[in-house]
Coordinates of C-alpha atoms in Angstrom, one line a residue:
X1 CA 58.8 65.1 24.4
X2 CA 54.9 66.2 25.4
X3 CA 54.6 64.0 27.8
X4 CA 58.0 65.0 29.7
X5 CA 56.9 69.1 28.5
X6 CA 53.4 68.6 30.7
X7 CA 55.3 66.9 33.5
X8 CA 57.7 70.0 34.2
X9 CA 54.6 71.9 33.3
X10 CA 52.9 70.3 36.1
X11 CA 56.0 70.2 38.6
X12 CA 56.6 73.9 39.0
X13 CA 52.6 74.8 38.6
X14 CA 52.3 74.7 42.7
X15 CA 55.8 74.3 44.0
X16 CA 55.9 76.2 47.2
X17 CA 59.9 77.2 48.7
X18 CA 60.2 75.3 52.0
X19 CA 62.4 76.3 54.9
X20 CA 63.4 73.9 57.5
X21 CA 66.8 74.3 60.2
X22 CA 69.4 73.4 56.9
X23 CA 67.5 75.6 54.3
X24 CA 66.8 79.1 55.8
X25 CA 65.2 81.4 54.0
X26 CA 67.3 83.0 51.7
X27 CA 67.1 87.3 52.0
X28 CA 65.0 88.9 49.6
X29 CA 67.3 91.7 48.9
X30 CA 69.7 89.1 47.6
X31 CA 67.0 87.1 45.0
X32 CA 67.3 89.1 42.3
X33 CA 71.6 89.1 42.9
X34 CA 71.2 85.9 43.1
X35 CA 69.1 84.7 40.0
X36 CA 71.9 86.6 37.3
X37 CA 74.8 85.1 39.4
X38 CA 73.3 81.3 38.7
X39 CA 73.4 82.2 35.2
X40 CA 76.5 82.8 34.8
X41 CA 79.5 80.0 35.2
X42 CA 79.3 78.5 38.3
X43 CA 83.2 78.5 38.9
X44 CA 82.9 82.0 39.3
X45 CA 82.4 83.5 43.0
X46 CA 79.3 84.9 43.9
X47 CA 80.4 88.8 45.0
X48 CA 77.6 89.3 48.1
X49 CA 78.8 88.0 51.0
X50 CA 75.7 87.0 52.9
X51 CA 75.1 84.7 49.1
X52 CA 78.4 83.2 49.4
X53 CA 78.0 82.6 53.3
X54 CA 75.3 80.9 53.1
X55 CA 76.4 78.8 50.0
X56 CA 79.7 78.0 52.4
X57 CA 77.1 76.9 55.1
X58 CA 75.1 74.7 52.7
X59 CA 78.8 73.2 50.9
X60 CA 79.6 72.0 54.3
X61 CA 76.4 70.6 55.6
X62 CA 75.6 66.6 55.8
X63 CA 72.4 67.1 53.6
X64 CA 70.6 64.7 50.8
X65 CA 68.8 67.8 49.3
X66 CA 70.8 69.8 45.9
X67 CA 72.3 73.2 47.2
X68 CA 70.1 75.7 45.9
X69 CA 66.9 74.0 45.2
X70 CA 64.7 75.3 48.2
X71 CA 65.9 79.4 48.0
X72 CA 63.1 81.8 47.7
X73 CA 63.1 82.5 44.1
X74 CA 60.4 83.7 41.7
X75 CA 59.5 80.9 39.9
X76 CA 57.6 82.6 37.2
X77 CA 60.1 85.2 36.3
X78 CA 61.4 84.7 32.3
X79 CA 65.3 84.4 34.1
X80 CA 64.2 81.2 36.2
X81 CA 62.2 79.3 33.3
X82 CA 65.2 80.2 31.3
X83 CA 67.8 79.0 33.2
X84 CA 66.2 76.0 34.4
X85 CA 64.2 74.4 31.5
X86 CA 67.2 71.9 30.2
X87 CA 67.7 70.8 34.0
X88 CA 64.0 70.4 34.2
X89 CA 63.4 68.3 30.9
X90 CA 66.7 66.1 31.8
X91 CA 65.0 65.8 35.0
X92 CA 61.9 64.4 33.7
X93 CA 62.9 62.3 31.8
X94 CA 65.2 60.7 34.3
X95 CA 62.2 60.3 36.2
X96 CA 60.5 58.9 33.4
X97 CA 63.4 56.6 32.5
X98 CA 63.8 55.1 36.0
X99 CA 60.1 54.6 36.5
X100 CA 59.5 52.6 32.7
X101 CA 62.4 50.6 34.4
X102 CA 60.8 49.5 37.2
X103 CA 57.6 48.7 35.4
X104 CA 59.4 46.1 32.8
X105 CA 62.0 45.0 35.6
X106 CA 59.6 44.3 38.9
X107 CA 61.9 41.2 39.8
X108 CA 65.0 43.5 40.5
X109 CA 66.7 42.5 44.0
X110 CA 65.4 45.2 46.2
X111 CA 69.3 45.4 47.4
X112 CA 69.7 47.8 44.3
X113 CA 68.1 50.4 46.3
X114 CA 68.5 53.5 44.0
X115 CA 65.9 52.8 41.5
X116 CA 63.6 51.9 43.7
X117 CA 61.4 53.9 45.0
X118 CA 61.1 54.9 49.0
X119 CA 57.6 53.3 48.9
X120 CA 58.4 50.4 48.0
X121 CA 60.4 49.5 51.1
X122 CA 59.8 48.5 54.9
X123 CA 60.1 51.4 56.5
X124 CA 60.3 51.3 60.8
X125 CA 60.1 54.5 61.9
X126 CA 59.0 58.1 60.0
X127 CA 62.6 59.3 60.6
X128 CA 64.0 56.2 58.3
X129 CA 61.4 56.9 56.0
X130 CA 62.4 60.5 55.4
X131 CA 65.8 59.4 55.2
X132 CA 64.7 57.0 52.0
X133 CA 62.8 59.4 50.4
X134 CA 65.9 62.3 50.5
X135 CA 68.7 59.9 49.3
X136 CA 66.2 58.8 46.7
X137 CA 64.7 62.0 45.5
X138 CA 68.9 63.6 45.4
X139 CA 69.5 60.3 42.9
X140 CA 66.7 61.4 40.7
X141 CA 67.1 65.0 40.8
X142 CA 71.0 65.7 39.7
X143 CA 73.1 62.2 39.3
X144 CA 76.1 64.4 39.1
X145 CA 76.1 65.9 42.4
X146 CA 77.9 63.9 45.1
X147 CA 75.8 62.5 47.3
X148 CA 76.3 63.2 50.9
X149 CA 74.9 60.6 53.9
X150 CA 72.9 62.0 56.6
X151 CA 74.6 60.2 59.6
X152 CA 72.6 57.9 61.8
X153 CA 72.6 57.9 65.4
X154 CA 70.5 57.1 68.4
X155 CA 68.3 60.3 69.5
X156 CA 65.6 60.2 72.3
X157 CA 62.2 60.1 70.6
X158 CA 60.6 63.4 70.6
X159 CA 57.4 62.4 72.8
X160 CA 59.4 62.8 76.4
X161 CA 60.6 59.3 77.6
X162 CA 61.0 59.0 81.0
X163 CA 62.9 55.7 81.4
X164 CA 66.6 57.3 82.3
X165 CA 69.0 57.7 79.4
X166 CA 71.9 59.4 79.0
X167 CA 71.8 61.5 75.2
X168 CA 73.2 58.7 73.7
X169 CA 70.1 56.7 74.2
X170 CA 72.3 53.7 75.8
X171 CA 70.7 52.6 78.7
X172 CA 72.8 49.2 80.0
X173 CA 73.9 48.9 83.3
X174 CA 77.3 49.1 83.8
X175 CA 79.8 47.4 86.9
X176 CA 79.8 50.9 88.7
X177 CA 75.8 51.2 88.2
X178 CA 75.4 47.5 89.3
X179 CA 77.6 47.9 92.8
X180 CA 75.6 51.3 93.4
X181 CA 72.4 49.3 93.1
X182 CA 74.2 46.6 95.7
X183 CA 75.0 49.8 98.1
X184 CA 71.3 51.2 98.2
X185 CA 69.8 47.8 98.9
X186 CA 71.7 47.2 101.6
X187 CA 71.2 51.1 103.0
X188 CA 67.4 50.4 102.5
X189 CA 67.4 46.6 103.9
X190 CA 69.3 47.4 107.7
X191 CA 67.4 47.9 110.7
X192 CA 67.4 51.4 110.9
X193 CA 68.8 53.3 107.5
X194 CA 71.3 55.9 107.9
X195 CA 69.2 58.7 106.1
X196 CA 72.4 60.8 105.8
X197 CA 74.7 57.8 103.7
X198 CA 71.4 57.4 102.0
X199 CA 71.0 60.9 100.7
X200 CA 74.7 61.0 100.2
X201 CA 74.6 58.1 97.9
X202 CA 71.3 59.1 96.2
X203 CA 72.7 62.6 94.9
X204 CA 74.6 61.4 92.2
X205 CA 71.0 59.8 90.9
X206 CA 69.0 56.8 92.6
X207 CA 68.8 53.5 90.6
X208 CA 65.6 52.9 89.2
X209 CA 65.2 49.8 91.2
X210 CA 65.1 51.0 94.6
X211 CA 64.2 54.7 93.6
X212 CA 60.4 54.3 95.5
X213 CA 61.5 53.5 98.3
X214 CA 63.9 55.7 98.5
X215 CA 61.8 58.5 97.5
X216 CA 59.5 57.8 100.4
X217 CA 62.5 58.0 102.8
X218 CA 63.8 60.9 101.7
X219 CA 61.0 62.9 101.7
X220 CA 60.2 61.9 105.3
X221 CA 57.1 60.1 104.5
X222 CA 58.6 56.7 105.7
X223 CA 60.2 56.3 109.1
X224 CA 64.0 55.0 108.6
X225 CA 63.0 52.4 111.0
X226 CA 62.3 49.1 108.7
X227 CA 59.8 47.6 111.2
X228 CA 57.6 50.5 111.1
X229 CA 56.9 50.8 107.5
X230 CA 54.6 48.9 107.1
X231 CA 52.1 50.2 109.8
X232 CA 53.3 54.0 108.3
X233 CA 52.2 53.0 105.0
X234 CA 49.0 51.4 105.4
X235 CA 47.7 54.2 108.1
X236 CA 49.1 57.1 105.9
X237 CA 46.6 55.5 102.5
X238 CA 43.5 55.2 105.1
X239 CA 44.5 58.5 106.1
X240 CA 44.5 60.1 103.0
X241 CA 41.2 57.8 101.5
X242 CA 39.7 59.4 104.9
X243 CA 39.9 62.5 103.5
X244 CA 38.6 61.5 100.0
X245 CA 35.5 60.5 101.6
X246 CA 35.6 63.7 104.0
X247 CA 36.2 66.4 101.4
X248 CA 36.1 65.4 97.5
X249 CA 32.2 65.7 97.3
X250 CA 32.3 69.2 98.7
X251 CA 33.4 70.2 95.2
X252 CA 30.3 70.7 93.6
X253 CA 29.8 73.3 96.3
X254 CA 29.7 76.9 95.5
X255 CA 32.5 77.8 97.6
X256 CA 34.8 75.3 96.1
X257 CA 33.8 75.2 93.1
X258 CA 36.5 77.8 91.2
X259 CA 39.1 75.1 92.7
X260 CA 37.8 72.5 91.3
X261 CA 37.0 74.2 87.8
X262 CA 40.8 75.4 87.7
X263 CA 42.0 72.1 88.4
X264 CA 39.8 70.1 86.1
X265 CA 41.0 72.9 83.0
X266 CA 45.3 72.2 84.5
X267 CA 44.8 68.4 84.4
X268 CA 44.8 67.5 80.7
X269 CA 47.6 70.3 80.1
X270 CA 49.3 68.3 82.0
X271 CA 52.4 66.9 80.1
X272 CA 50.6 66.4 77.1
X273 CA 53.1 64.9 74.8
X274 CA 53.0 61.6 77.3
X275 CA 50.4 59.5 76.9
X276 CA 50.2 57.7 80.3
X277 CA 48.6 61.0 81.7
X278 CA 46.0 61.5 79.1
X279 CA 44.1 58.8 80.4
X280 CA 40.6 59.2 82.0
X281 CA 41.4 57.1 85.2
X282 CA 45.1 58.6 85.9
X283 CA 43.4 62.3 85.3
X284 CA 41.1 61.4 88.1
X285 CA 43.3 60.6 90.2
X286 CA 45.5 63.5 89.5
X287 CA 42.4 65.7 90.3
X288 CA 41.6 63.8 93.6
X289 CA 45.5 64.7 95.0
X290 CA 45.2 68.5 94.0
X291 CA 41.3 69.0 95.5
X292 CA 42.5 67.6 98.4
X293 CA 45.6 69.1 98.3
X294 CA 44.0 72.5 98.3
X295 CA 41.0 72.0 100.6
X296 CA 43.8 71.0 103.5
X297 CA 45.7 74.1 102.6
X298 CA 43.6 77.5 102.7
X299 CA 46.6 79.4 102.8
X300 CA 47.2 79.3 99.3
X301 CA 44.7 76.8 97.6
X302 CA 45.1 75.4 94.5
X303 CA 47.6 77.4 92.1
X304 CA 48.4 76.9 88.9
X305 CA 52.0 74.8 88.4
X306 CA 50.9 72.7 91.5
X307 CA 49.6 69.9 89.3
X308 CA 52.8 69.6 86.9
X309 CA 55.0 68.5 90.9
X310 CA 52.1 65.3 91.3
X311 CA 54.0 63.9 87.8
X312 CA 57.6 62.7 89.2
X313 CA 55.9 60.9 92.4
X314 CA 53.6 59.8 90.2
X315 CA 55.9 58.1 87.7
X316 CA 58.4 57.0 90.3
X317 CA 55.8 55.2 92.7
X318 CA 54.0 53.4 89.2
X319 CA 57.4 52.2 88.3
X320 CA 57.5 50.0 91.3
X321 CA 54.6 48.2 89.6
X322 CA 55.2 48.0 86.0
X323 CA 58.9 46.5 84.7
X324 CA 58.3 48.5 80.7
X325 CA 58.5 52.0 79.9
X326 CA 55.3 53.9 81.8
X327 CA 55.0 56.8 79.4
X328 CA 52.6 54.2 77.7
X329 CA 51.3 51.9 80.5
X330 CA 48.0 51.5 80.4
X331 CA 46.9 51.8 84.3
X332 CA 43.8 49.8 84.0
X333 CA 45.7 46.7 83.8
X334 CA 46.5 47.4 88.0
X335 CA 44.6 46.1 90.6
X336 CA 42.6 48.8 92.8
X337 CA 45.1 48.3 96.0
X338 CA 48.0 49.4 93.5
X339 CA 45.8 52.5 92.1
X340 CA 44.9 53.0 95.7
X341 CA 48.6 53.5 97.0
X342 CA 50.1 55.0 94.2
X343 CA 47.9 57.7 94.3
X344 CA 48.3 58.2 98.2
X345 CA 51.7 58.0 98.2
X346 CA 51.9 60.6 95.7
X347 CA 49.7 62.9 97.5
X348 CA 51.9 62.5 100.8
X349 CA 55.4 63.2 99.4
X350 CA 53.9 65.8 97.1
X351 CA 52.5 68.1 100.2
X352 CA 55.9 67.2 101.9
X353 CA 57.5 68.8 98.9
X354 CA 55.5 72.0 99.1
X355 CA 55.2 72.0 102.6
X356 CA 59.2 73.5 102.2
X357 CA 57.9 75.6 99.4
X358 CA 54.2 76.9 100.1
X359 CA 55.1 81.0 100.7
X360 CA 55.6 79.9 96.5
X361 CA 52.0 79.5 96.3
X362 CA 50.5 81.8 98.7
X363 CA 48.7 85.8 98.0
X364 CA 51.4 87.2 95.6
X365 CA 53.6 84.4 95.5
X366 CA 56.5 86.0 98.0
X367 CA 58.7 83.1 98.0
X368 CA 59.1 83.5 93.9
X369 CA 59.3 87.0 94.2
X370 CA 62.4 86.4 96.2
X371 CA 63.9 83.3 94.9
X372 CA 63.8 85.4 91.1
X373 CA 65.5 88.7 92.6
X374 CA 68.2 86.3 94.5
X375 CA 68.6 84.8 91.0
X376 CA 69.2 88.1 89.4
X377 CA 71.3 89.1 91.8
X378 CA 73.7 85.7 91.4
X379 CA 73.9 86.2 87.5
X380 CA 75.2 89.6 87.8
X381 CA 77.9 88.5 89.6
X382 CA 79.1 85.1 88.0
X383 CA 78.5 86.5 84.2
X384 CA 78.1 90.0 84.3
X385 CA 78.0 90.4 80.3
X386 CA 74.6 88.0 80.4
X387 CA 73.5 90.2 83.1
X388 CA 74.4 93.7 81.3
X389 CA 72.7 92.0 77.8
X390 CA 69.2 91.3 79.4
X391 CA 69.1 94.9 80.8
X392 CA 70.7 96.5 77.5
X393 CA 67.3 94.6 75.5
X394 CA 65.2 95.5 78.9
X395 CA 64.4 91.9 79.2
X396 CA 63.3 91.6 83.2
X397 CA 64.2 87.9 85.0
X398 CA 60.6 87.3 86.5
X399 CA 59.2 87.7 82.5
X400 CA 61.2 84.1 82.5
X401 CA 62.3 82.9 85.8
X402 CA 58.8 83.1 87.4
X403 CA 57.8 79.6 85.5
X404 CA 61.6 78.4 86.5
X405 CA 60.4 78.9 90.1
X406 CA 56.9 78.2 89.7
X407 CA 57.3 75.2 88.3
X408 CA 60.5 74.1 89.3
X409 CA 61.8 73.9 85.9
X410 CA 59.5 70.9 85.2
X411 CA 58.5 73.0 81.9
X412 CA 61.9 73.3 80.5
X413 CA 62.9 69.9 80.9
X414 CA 61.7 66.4 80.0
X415 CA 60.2 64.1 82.6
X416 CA 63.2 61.8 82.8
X417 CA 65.5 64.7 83.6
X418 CA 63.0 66.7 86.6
X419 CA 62.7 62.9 87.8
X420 CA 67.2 62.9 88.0
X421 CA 67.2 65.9 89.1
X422 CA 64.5 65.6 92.4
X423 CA 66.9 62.3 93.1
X424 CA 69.3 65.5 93.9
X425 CA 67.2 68.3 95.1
X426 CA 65.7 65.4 98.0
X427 CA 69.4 64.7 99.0
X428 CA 69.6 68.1 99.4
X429 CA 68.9 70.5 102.6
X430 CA 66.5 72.2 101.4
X431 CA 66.8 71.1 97.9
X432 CA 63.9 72.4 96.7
X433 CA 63.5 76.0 98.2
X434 CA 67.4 76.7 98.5
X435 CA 69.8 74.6 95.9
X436 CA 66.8 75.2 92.9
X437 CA 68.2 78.9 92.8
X438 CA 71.7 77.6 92.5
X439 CA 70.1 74.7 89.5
X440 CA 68.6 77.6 87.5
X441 CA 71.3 80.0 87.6
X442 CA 73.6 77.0 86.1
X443 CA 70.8 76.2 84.0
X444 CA 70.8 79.9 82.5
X445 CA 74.7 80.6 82.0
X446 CA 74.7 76.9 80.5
X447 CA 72.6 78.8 77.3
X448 CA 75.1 82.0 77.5
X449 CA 76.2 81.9 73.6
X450 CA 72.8 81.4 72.6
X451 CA 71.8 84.3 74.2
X452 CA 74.9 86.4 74.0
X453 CA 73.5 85.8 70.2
X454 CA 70.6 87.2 70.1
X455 CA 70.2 90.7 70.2
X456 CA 66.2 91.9 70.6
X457 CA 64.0 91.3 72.9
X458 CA 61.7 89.3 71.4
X459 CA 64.5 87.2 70.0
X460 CA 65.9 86.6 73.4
X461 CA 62.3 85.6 75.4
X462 CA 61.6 83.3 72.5
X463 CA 65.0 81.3 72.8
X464 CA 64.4 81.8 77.3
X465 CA 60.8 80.3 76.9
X466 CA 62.0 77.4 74.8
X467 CA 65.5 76.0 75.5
X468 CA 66.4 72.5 73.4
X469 CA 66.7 70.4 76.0
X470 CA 64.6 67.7 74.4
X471 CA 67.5 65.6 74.2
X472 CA 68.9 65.7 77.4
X473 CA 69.5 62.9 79.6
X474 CA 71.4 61.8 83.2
X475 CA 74.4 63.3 81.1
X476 CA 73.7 66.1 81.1
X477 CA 71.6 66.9 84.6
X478 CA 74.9 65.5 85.8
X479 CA 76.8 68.7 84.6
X480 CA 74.5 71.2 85.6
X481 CA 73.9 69.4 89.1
X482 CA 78.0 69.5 89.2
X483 CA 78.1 73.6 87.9
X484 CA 75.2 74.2 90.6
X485 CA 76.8 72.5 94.0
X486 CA 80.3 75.2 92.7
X487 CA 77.8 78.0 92.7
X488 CA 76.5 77.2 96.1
X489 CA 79.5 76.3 98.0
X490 CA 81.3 80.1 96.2
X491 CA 77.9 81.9 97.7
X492 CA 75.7 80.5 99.8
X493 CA 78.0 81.0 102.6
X494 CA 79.1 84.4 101.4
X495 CA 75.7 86.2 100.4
X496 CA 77.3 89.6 100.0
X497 CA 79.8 88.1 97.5
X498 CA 77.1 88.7 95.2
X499 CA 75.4 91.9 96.7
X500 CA 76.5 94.7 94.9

């Protein structure tokens, strides 16, 4: 009896409360309520209804963990150590119990899962680890709660893949997908492509297979004429090497040299969660495009957000080299002539890409300024309540939109998806500068109960500034593409149908 009295002597010494997404806080005004209610029977309902909610919400939730372990108690009040100390010795010395077990039984089948501890087993990722520890640690705790599974299903790892998924994570190729494919390779293999059936086909989403070259074509970088590309291609990379060799030592000079500085900070913040861009040689070559970039274009120069639009070219033209998942290539393993026109080809479509964009990035950004009043103007008319609830907490569109514009939403949403999406925005006219402020108005209304729900301002930035869309997949960029085209065809043609 010592040795199980030091244990739960031990066990609450430190213990800290911990909150996570199923187990929020509990209100303090409620503790004290709350610590005489647990005393009593527990049949009997608990009278404050924010207690009893919560309880409801915690009944009816798929969770491993005891309801009302994790509440923000105080542990070293007489009313705690009084109700708990039978549960905690009965606890201990379950613990004790099941551990002399394992200790004199070593041979059990490790089928018999719930003596044995989470350690103990192979574990494949961190998420079926926590999973084992949970079921196991709500065995040992209370044997006469039931149990409830946490359901298992296929999620998108965290760390932004950009292979395309749908959110179920199935990725097969199905009979529709497969006579797509068949469609675009013959587009791409006649004489001279019809660039209009191509960028009809291509807005639903371009096939991974032939998404380069399409890319390329689309953009307006390659001719449609198939004999030409190759002479386009290999003159465009001398072209662009040319100016390597013209301009990139000029930025040790004093006049350049803020440019450079600004870009050398942007590069590593540069979708850090992906590995593939973390490395020193695809960093250099990201800094080579955006010097150049900028030297060729005084107008505006280098501005921040620039280097996140090299990524999607980037990605898409690598892909026609590597077969595996990119976000972990290492780029080494390519042979110089591949480095040498992936990284021209992505310098090429990425100034035809802002070429249709640059009043963006010129002295006080106009074309932002614009595009974020045009959007404000669009919202008030197809949800006035979102509208009438931003200007009721005085939140102003450009203290979010601005980075929607800026960067073309490429901060809001994971690789894979900006990649879907550009298939779109290049089928487009004007896809970029025009249909983008269609994309972000969908894009906002498609959060409208989460933000209906919050109700101060700094609530309502902090939920604008960081949208779950970590998940997200072709699904759904399908479905906001799809709300985006209604919204243009209702008002693009009809501005003052949403001039007040």
């Amino acid at each position: 009896m010592n040795i199980i009295k030091d244990f739960v002597c031990f066990f609450f010494k430190d213990i800290q409360p911990v909150y996570g997404a199923q187990h929020p806080p509990l209100d303090p005004r409620l503790t004290k309520n709350f610590i005489k209610e647990r005393s009593k029977v527990n049949t009997i309902p608990l009278k404050n209804k924010k207690a009893s909610s919560f309880h409801e919400f915690a009944r009816n939730t798929s969770d491993a963990w005891d309801i009302g372990d994790d509440e923000e108690e105080d542990f070293s009040s007489p009313s705690f150590q009084t109700l708990n100390s039978k549960v905690a010795l009965a606890t201990a010395a379950q613990v004790l119990e099941n551990h002399s077990k394992l200790r004199v039984k070593p041979e059990r089948s490790q089928s018999t899962t719930s003596d044995v501890p989470a350690n103990y087993k192979v574990i494949k990722s961190s998420s079926d680890a926590q999973l084992s520890r949970n079921s196991s640690d709500s065995c040992l705790r209370n044997p006469l709660h039931k149990q409830q599974s946490l359901p298992l299903r296929p999620i998108i790892p965290l760390v932004a893949r950009i292979s395309d998924q749908n959110a179920s994570g199935a990725p097969p190729m199905t009979v529709r997908e497969k006579t797509r494919l068949e469609k675009f390779r013959q587009l791409l293999s006649s004489h001279n492509t019809d660039l209009d059936e191509l960028r009809k086909c291509s807005w639903p989403g371009v096939p991974r297979e032939v998404r380069p070259v399409t890319w390329r074509l689309l953009s307006g970088y390659l001719p449609a004429n198939t004999e030409r590309r190759k002479l386009t291609l290999q003159r465009k990379r001398e072209e662009y090497f040319g100016f390597i060799e013209q301009y990139y030592d000029s930025r040790n000079e004093e006049h350049h040299q803020d440019t450079y500085r600004q870009i050398h900070i942007d590069i590593p913040r540069t979708n850090p969660l992906i590995p593939l861009f973390q490395q020193p040689l695809v960093q250099e070559i990201f800094e080579r495009i955006l010097f150049i970039w900028a030297i060729r274009h005084p107008a505006s120069g280098y501005v921040q957000g620039i280097n996140d639009l090299v990524t999607p070219f980037f990605v898409v033209f690598l892909s026609e080299y590597v077969e595996e998942d990119v976000e972990n290539f290492d780029v080494t393993n390519l042979s110089q002539d591949m480095l040498r026109s992936i990284e021209a080809d992505s310098f090429w479509c990425m100034s035809k890409l802002l070429d249709g964009i640059q009043d963006n990035y010129t002295f006080a950004q106009p074309g932002i300024q614009k595009k974020v009043k045009a959007l404000e103007e669009l919202v008030s008319r197809i949800d006035e309540q979102v509208h009438n609830h931003f200007r009721r907490y005085e939140v102003e569109y450009l203290q979010f939109a601005f980075r929607w514009m800026n960067n073309l939403l490429m901060r809001e949403l994971p690789l894979r998806c900006t990649i879907r999406l550009w298939d779109t925005y290049q089928s487009e006219p004007e896809g970029f500068s025009h249909f983008h402020l269609y994309v972000c108005a969908a894009f906002l209304i498609k959060w409208r109960k989460e933000i209906l729900d919050e109700e101060d301002f700094q609530g309502l930035l902090m939920l604008l500034q960081n949208l779950p869309t970590i998940h997200w997949g072709n699904e759904e960029i399908g479905l906001l593409l799809a709300e985006a085209y209604r919204l243009k065809y209702m008002f693009a043609d009809a501005p003052n149908h949403y001039r007040r």
